[in-house]
mmCIF file of C-alpha atoms in Angstrom:
data_model
loop_
_atom_site.group_PDB
_atom_site.id
_atom_site.type_symbol
_atom_site.label_atom_id
_atom_site.label_comp_id
_atom_site.label_asym_id
_atom_site.label_seq_id
_atom_site.Cartn_x
_atom_site.Cartn_y
_atom_site.Cartn_z
ATOM 1 C CA MET W 1 -130.504 -60.193 61.735
ATOM 2 C CA THR W 2 -127.687 -59.666 59.237
ATOM 3 C CA THR W 3 -126.176 -56.176 59.183
ATOM 4 C CA LEU W 4 -125.105 -55.067 55.722
ATOM 5 C CA ALA W 5 -121.777 -53.419 55.164
ATOM 6 C CA PRO W 6 -121.781 -49.910 53.678
ATOM 7 C CA PRO W 7 -122.171 -49.672 49.891
ATOM 8 C CA PHE W 8 -119.265 -51.010 47.869
ATOM 9 C CA ILE W 9 -118.303 -47.622 46.470
ATOM 10 C CA HIS W 10 -117.936 -46.184 49.979
ATOM 11 C CA ASN W 11 -115.811 -49.122 51.139
ATOM 12 C CA PHE W 12 -113.675 -48.970 48.015
ATOM 13 C CA ASN W 13 -113.020 -45.247 48.322
ATOM 14 C CA ALA W 14 -111.982 -45.641 51.969
ATOM 15 C CA LEU W 15 -109.586 -48.505 51.149
ATOM 16 C CA ALA W 16 -108.253 -46.754 48.076
ATOM 17 C CA GLU W 17 -107.214 -43.819 50.268
ATOM 18 C CA LYS W 18 -105.796 -46.040 53.009
ATOM 19 C CA ARG W 19 -104.097 -48.614 50.797
ATOM 20 C CA SER W 20 -104.229 -48.045 47.023
ATOM 21 C CA PRO W 21 -106.905 -48.116 44.311
ATOM 22 C CA PHE W 22 -105.039 -50.939 42.595
ATOM 23 C CA CYS W 23 -106.919 -54.204 41.999
ATOM 24 C CA LEU W 24 -104.883 -57.438 41.954
ATOM 25 C CA GLY W 25 -106.094 -60.116 39.580
ATOM 26 C CA ILE W 26 -105.634 -63.668 40.829
ATOM 27 C CA ASP W 27 -105.563 -65.922 37.759
ATOM 28 C CA PRO W 28 -103.831 -69.230 38.520
ATOM 29 C CA SER W 29 -103.467 -70.470 34.959
ATOM 30 C CA LYS W 30 -101.813 -73.771 34.135
ATOM 31 C CA GLU W 31 -98.807 -71.842 32.837
ATOM 32 C CA LEU W 32 -98.371 -69.891 36.086
ATOM 33 C CA LEU W 33 -98.802 -72.973 38.254
ATOM 34 C CA THR W 34 -96.098 -74.705 36.197
ATOM 35 C CA ARG W 35 -93.807 -71.655 36.371
ATOM 36 C CA TRP W 36 -94.184 -71.665 40.146
ATOM 37 C CA GLY W 37 -93.295 -75.377 40.308
ATOM 38 C CA LEU W 38 -96.777 -76.318 41.504
ATOM 39 C CA GLU W 39 -99.048 -79.174 40.476
ATOM 40 C CA ASP W 40 -101.848 -78.370 38.081
ATOM 41 C CA ASN W 41 -104.552 -79.503 40.456
ATOM 42 C CA ALA W 42 -106.570 -78.152 43.396
ATOM 43 C CA ARG W 43 -103.641 -78.667 45.762
ATOM 44 C CA GLY W 44 -101.356 -76.566 43.577
ATOM 45 C CA LEU W 45 -104.129 -74.028 43.181
ATOM 46 C CA ARG W 46 -104.510 -73.668 46.929
ATOM 47 C CA GLU W 47 -100.782 -73.234 47.482
ATOM 48 C CA PHE W 48 -100.681 -70.587 44.762
ATOM 49 C CA CYS W 49 -103.512 -68.588 46.321
ATOM 50 C CA GLU W 50 -102.091 -68.836 49.821
ATOM 51 C CA ARG W 51 -98.735 -67.401 48.677
ATOM 52 C CA VAL W 52 -100.503 -64.544 46.871
ATOM 53 C CA ALA W 53 -102.531 -63.787 50.014
ATOM 54 C CA ASP W 54 -99.383 -63.914 52.144
ATOM 55 C CA ALA W 55 -97.682 -61.435 49.810
ATOM 56 C CA ALA W 56 -100.641 -59.081 49.644
ATOM 57 C CA GLY W 57 -101.360 -58.983 53.380
ATOM 58 C CA ASP W 58 -103.214 -55.790 54.231
ATOM 59 C CA ARG W 59 -101.855 -53.825 51.247
ATOM 60 C CA VAL W 60 -104.600 -54.376 48.669
ATOM 61 C CA ALA W 61 -108.009 -52.686 48.512
ATOM 62 C CA LEU W 62 -109.504 -55.070 45.956
ATOM 63 C CA VAL W 63 -108.729 -58.507 44.542
ATOM 64 C CA LYS W 64 -110.207 -60.029 41.380
ATOM 65 C CA PRO W 65 -110.095 -63.829 41.090
ATOM 66 C CA GLN W 66 -110.991 -65.064 37.597
ATOM 67 C CA SER W 67 -113.516 -67.819 38.187
ATOM 68 C CA ALA W 68 -112.533 -69.862 35.113
ATOM 69 C CA PHE W 69 -109.148 -70.785 36.535
ATOM 70 C CA TYR W 70 -110.841 -72.277 39.603
ATOM 71 C CA GLU W 71 -113.817 -73.818 37.775
ATOM 72 C CA ARG W 72 -111.514 -75.875 35.584
ATOM 73 C CA HIS W 73 -110.482 -77.890 38.667
ATOM 74 C CA GLY W 74 -114.096 -78.840 39.419
ATOM 75 C CA PRO W 75 -115.691 -78.778 42.867
ATOM 76 C CA ASP W 76 -112.302 -78.785 44.626
ATOM 77 C CA GLY W 77 -111.267 -75.702 42.671
ATOM 78 C CA LEU W 78 -114.467 -73.896 43.581
ATOM 79 C CA ARG W 79 -113.812 -74.624 47.242
ATOM 80 C CA VAL W 80 -110.403 -73.015 46.834
ATOM 81 C CA LEU W 81 -112.127 -69.981 45.268
ATOM 82 C CA GLN W 82 -114.482 -69.689 48.255
ATOM 83 C CA ASP W 83 -111.540 -69.977 50.641
ATOM 84 C CA VAL W 84 -109.352 -67.429 48.889
ATOM 85 C CA MET W 85 -112.192 -64.893 48.833
ATOM 86 C CA LYS W 86 -112.779 -65.435 52.533
ATOM 87 C CA ARG W 87 -109.038 -65.138 53.220
ATOM 88 C CA PHE W 88 -108.858 -61.753 51.513
ATOM 89 C CA LYS W 89 -112.006 -60.555 53.252
ATOM 90 C CA ASP W 90 -110.369 -61.512 56.562
ATOM 91 C CA GLN W 91 -107.384 -59.400 55.502
ATOM 92 C CA GLY W 92 -109.667 -56.421 54.957
ATOM 93 C CA SER W 93 -109.771 -56.492 51.156
ATOM 94 C CA LEU W 94 -112.843 -56.254 48.954
ATOM 95 C CA THR W 95 -113.497 -59.104 46.516
ATOM 96 C CA LEU W 96 -114.495 -58.809 42.880
ATOM 97 C CA LEU W 97 -115.371 -62.120 41.246
ATOM 98 C CA ASP W 98 -114.525 -61.971 37.536
ATOM 99 C CA VAL W 99 -117.180 -64.188 35.932
ATOM 100 C CA LYS W 100 -118.659 -61.991 33.153
ATOM 101 C CA ARG W 101 -122.061 -63.643 33.495
ATOM 102 C CA GLY W 102 -124.655 -62.651 30.920
ATOM 103 C CA ASP W 103 -127.996 -64.370 30.312
ATOM 104 C CA ILE W 104 -131.735 -63.701 30.513
ATOM 105 C CA GLY W 105 -134.661 -64.311 32.830
ATOM 106 C CA SER W 106 -134.488 -66.802 35.675
ATOM 107 C CA THR W 107 -131.042 -68.005 34.550
ATOM 108 C CA MET W 108 -129.549 -64.555 35.014
ATOM 109 C CA ASP W 109 -131.332 -64.219 38.349
ATOM 110 C CA ALA W 110 -129.794 -67.512 39.493
ATOM 111 C CA TYR W 111 -126.324 -66.335 38.453
ATOM 112 C CA ALA W 112 -126.761 -63.137 40.417
ATOM 113 C CA GLN W 113 -127.996 -65.021 43.508
ATOM 114 C CA SER W 114 -124.893 -67.223 43.314
ATOM 115 C CA LEU W 115 -122.709 -64.106 43.574
ATOM 116 C CA PHE W 116 -124.459 -61.669 45.914
ATOM 117 C CA GLY W 117 -126.454 -61.807 49.102
ATOM 118 C CA PRO W 118 -126.862 -64.071 52.115
ATOM 119 C CA ASN W 119 -127.416 -67.274 50.116
ATOM 120 C CA SER W 120 -124.294 -66.850 47.995
ATOM 121 C CA ALA W 121 -121.413 -69.258 48.500
ATOM 122 C CA TYR W 122 -119.003 -66.449 47.588
ATOM 123 C CA LYS W 123 -120.666 -63.322 49.003
ATOM 124 C CA ALA W 124 -118.712 -61.278 46.477
ATOM 125 C CA ASP W 125 -118.449 -57.530 47.037
ATOM 126 C CA ALA W 126 -118.558 -57.077 43.289
ATOM 127 C CA ALA W 127 -118.657 -59.097 40.080
ATOM 128 C CA THR W 128 -118.311 -58.619 36.320
ATOM 129 C CA PHE W 129 -121.161 -59.041 33.817
ATOM 130 C CA SER W 130 -121.595 -59.174 30.050
ATOM 131 C CA PRO W 131 -124.452 -57.002 28.699
ATOM 132 C CA TYR W 132 -124.587 -58.404 25.184
ATOM 133 C CA LEU W 133 -127.965 -60.082 25.667
ATOM 134 C CA GLY W 134 -129.256 -56.622 26.481
ATOM 135 C CA LEU W 135 -128.519 -54.351 29.421
ATOM 136 C CA GLY W 136 -132.167 -54.737 30.491
ATOM 137 C CA ALA W 137 -131.515 -58.430 31.147
ATOM 138 C CA LEU W 138 -129.308 -57.325 34.054
ATOM 139 C CA ALA W 139 -132.006 -55.234 35.762
ATOM 140 C CA LYS W 140 -132.729 -57.751 38.505
ATOM 141 C CA THR W 141 -128.993 -58.348 38.937
ATOM 142 C CA VAL W 142 -128.614 -54.632 39.641
ATOM 143 C CA GLU W 143 -131.498 -54.816 42.139
ATOM 144 C CA LEU W 144 -129.833 -57.689 43.957
ATOM 145 C CA ALA W 145 -126.475 -55.908 43.974
ATOM 146 C CA ARG W 146 -128.104 -52.820 45.440
ATOM 147 C CA ALA W 147 -129.895 -54.875 48.117
ATOM 148 C CA ALA W 148 -126.599 -56.565 49.065
ATOM 149 C CA ASN W 149 -124.591 -53.295 48.933
ATOM 150 C CA ALA W 150 -122.509 -54.926 46.224
ATOM 151 C CA TYR W 151 -121.392 -53.666 42.796
ATOM 152 C CA ALA W 152 -121.877 -54.864 39.203
ATOM 153 C CA PHE W 153 -119.172 -54.076 36.658
ATOM 154 C CA VAL W 154 -120.528 -54.275 33.098
ATOM 155 C CA VAL W 155 -118.200 -54.862 30.159
ATOM 156 C CA VAL W 156 -118.463 -51.678 28.050
ATOM 157 C CA ARG W 157 -115.107 -51.378 26.253
ATOM 158 C CA SER W 158 -112.843 -54.336 26.782
ATOM 159 C CA SER W 159 -109.072 -54.372 26.372
ATOM 160 C CA ASN W 160 -109.091 -57.172 23.761
ATOM 161 C CA PRO W 161 -108.963 -56.027 20.128
ATOM 162 C CA GLU W 162 -111.576 -58.624 19.073
ATOM 163 C CA GLY W 163 -114.252 -56.692 20.942
ATOM 164 C CA THR W 164 -113.779 -53.425 19.061
ATOM 165 C CA SER W 165 -115.991 -54.088 16.029
ATOM 166 C CA LEU W 166 -118.980 -55.007 18.207
ATOM 167 C CA GLN W 167 -118.469 -52.342 20.885
ATOM 168 C CA THR W 168 -117.964 -49.509 18.395
ATOM 169 C CA ALA W 169 -120.763 -50.542 16.027
ATOM 170 C CA LYS W 170 -123.412 -47.792 15.657
ATOM 171 C CA GLY W 171 -127.133 -48.157 16.190
ATOM 172 C CA ALA W 172 -130.003 -46.385 14.482
ATOM 173 C CA ASP W 173 -129.695 -43.424 16.898
ATOM 174 C CA GLY W 174 -126.070 -42.840 15.938
ATOM 175 C CA ARG W 175 -124.616 -44.008 19.262
ATOM 176 C CA THR W 176 -122.047 -46.766 19.419
ATOM 177 C CA VAL W 177 -122.899 -49.879 21.422
ATOM 178 C CA ALA W 178 -120.433 -48.739 24.077
ATOM 179 C CA GLU W 179 -121.993 -45.258 24.231
ATOM 180 C CA ALA W 180 -125.478 -46.735 24.596
ATOM 181 C CA LEU W 181 -124.275 -49.036 27.384
ATOM 182 C CA ALA W 182 -122.639 -46.102 29.162
ATOM 183 C CA ASP W 183 -125.865 -44.104 28.959
ATOM 184 C CA GLY W 184 -127.795 -47.109 30.262
ATOM 185 C CA ILE W 185 -125.422 -47.565 33.193
ATOM 186 C CA ARG W 186 -125.829 -43.941 34.154
ATOM 187 C CA GLU W 187 -129.628 -44.304 34.012
ATOM 188 C CA LEU W 188 -129.547 -47.437 36.193
ATOM 189 C CA ASN W 189 -127.423 -45.631 38.781
ATOM 190 C CA GLU W 190 -129.747 -42.610 38.819
ATOM 191 C CA GLN W 191 -133.027 -44.527 39.064
ATOM 192 C CA PRO W 192 -133.225 -44.592 42.898
ATOM 193 C CA GLY W 193 -132.479 -40.868 43.083
ATOM 194 C CA PRO W 194 -129.562 -38.471 42.711
ATOM 195 C CA LYS W 195 -128.179 -39.181 46.197
ATOM 196 C CA ALA W 196 -128.168 -42.979 45.916
ATOM 197 C CA PRO W 197 -124.639 -44.411 45.565
ATOM 198 C CA PRO W 198 -123.891 -45.986 42.173
ATOM 199 C CA VAL W 199 -124.014 -49.794 42.074
ATOM 200 C CA VAL W 200 -123.173 -50.283 38.412
ATOM 201 C CA GLY W 201 -119.760 -49.629 36.940
ATOM 202 C CA ALA W 202 -117.980 -50.232 33.676
ATOM 203 C CA VAL W 203 -115.061 -52.305 32.460
ATOM 204 C CA MET W 204 -113.001 -49.875 30.390
ATOM 205 C CA GLY W 205 -109.697 -51.240 29.154
ATOM 206 C CA ALA W 206 -106.577 -49.231 29.911
ATOM 207 C CA THR W 207 -105.339 -49.869 26.370
ATOM 208 C CA LEU W 208 -108.245 -48.029 24.712
ATOM 209 C CA PRO W 209 -107.670 -45.118 22.262
ATOM 210 C CA ASP W 210 -108.456 -41.465 22.851
ATOM 211 C CA SER W 211 -111.708 -41.859 20.914
ATOM 212 C CA ASP W 212 -113.192 -43.660 23.921
ATOM 213 C CA ARG W 213 -112.954 -40.560 26.069
ATOM 214 C CA GLY W 214 -116.555 -39.783 25.181
ATOM 215 C CA VAL W 215 -117.694 -43.117 26.607
ATOM 216 C CA VAL W 216 -115.961 -42.290 29.890
ATOM 217 C CA GLU W 217 -117.786 -38.965 30.102
ATOM 218 C CA ARG W 218 -121.177 -40.631 29.631
ATOM 219 C CA LEU W 219 -120.745 -42.862 32.687
ATOM 220 C CA GLY W 220 -121.452 -40.211 35.320
ATOM 221 C CA GLY W 221 -120.251 -41.247 38.756
ATOM 222 C CA ALA W 222 -119.751 -44.939 37.973
ATOM 223 C CA LEU W 223 -116.543 -46.695 38.962
ATOM 224 C CA MET W 224 -114.417 -47.913 36.067
ATOM 225 C CA LEU W 225 -112.403 -51.109 36.214
ATOM 226 C CA ALA W 226 -109.381 -50.626 33.939
ATOM 227 C CA PRO W 227 -107.643 -53.914 32.993
ATOM 228 C CA GLY W 228 -104.614 -54.021 30.738
ATOM 229 C CA ILE W 229 -101.877 -52.586 32.978
ATOM 230 C CA GLY W 230 -98.552 -54.353 32.581
ATOM 231 C CA ALA W 231 -98.617 -57.538 30.483
ATOM 232 C CA GLN W 232 -101.265 -56.218 28.084
ATOM 233 C CA GLY W 233 -99.140 -53.206 27.296
ATOM 234 C CA ALA W 234 -100.726 -50.295 29.138
ATOM 235 C CA GLY W 235 -99.031 -48.180 31.793
ATOM 236 C CA PHE W 236 -100.304 -45.754 34.383
ATOM 237 C CA ASP W 237 -99.572 -42.876 32.012
ATOM 238 C CA ASP W 238 -102.227 -44.339 29.691
ATOM 239 C CA LEU W 239 -104.772 -43.922 32.476
ATOM 240 C CA LYS W 240 -103.998 -40.227 32.650
ATOM 241 C CA ARG W 241 -104.722 -39.891 28.953
ATOM 242 C CA LEU W 242 -108.048 -41.720 28.979
ATOM 243 C CA PHE W 243 -109.433 -40.885 32.396
ATOM 244 C CA ALA W 244 -108.241 -37.328 33.091
ATOM 245 C CA GLY W 245 -110.620 -35.636 35.533
ATOM 246 C CA ARG W 246 -112.119 -39.031 36.525
ATOM 247 C CA GLU W 247 -109.123 -40.421 38.391
ATOM 248 C CA ALA W 248 -111.019 -41.105 41.620
ATOM 249 C CA GLN W 249 -113.436 -43.337 39.682
ATOM 250 C CA VAL W 250 -110.745 -45.568 38.157
ATOM 251 C CA ILE W 251 -109.638 -48.960 39.467
ATOM 252 C CA PRO W 252 -106.383 -49.940 37.695
ATOM 253 C CA THR W 253 -105.963 -53.710 37.567
ATOM 254 C CA ALA W 254 -103.178 -56.093 36.592
ATOM 255 C CA THR W 255 -102.495 -59.780 37.005
ATOM 256 C CA ARG W 256 -99.563 -61.332 35.171
ATOM 257 C CA SER W 257 -97.160 -58.428 35.748
ATOM 258 C CA VAL W 258 -97.471 -59.152 39.501
ATOM 259 C CA LEU W 259 -97.955 -62.906 39.588
ATOM 260 C CA GLU W 260 -95.074 -63.713 37.243
ATOM 261 C CA ALA W 261 -92.735 -62.489 39.993
ATOM 262 C CA GLY W 262 -93.628 -65.573 42.066
ATOM 263 C CA PRO W 263 -93.368 -68.026 43.661
ATOM 264 C CA ASP W 264 -91.195 -66.236 46.184
ATOM 265 C CA VAL W 265 -93.437 -64.247 48.536
ATOM 266 C CA ALA W 266 -90.952 -61.394 48.934
ATOM 267 C CA SER W 267 -90.626 -61.034 45.160
ATOM 268 C CA LEU W 268 -94.410 -61.032 44.794
ATOM 269 C CA ARG W 269 -94.679 -58.354 47.459
ATOM 270 C CA ALA W 270 -92.086 -56.196 45.670
ATOM 271 C CA ALA W 271 -93.889 -56.598 42.310
ATOM 272 C CA LEU W 272 -97.164 -55.709 43.970
ATOM 273 C CA GLU W 273 -95.698 -52.545 45.484
ATOM 274 C CA ARG W 274 -94.489 -51.492 42.019
ATOM 275 C CA HIS W 275 -98.167 -51.339 41.080
ATOM 276 C CA LEU W 276 -99.617 -50.015 44.301
ATOM 277 C CA GLU W 277 -97.513 -46.870 44.435
ATOM 278 C CA PRO W 278 -98.175 -45.527 40.868
ATOM 279 C CA ALA W 279 -101.869 -46.297 41.373
ATOM 280 C CA ARG W 280 -101.792 -44.141 44.535
ATOM 281 C CA ARG W 281 -100.073 -41.315 42.629
ATOM 282 C CA PHE W 282 -102.604 -41.565 39.796
ATOM 283 C CA ARG W 283 -105.545 -41.295 42.163
ATOM 284 C CA ALA W 284 -103.890 -38.408 43.992
ATOM 285 C CA THR W 285 -103.964 -36.304 40.813
ATOM 286 C CA ALA W 286 -107.743 -36.122 41.205
ATOM 287 C CA ARG W 287 -107.460 -34.052 44.336
ATOM 288 C CA PRO W 288 -107.330 -30.264 44.117
ATOM 289 C CA SER W 289 -103.967 -28.781 44.987
#
């Protein structure tokens, strides 16, 4: 009989205190492989991931491989993705597979089964999802995540400017799309009862304006994945502005601002530490003095 790990949010909080709340994106783009002097194939991909894992060691609470950069290498690339997720699990990190799946019916169910649970090739601790075919289309995904003690991060307010017009559009009830999604996430988390740990979180870009503070407040106790640190222009001070009072719920994430320090493992480790420490300080501001 398989024994489930504790819920994702409990594991994340423990690792965030022990290590750092920072999430390292692992996006081996063609440009980065070339910059590192590696071949743009599965062999180069594997070498890239192994160096990142060597640099991270037991320092990182959460890693976020972007599936597209592995999928583009076909079946061999997907095997590398499986292996890198297992490698980080062996190093004590949680894994968040960035796939942004979003569909309906049995198709969405199949996507969710590929990510979570005993039959998954990846056994991800968390994954990202797109709600723009309707948040209700993710209901069974949420059920599967809850059964697997995993976590579903739903794109609510992304860091790319192209998403703004859709995400801030208003419905007949006067709420923006993002506000309605935030309310829906809170309802999904509260359905099993007030003491049940949340299993649905939100992607909330670190580059967002002050006007999105209201969306943050609607999310209740959900975790918030905050991309955009570093190469996209946001800093840890921006997190203080947007997420004040919710610091313990925020997962700052960056990719290029760490990975561009490679291929030298020591340089990668130094770049990673430059993100880990301010993330620790940011989370610490949530504690009472």
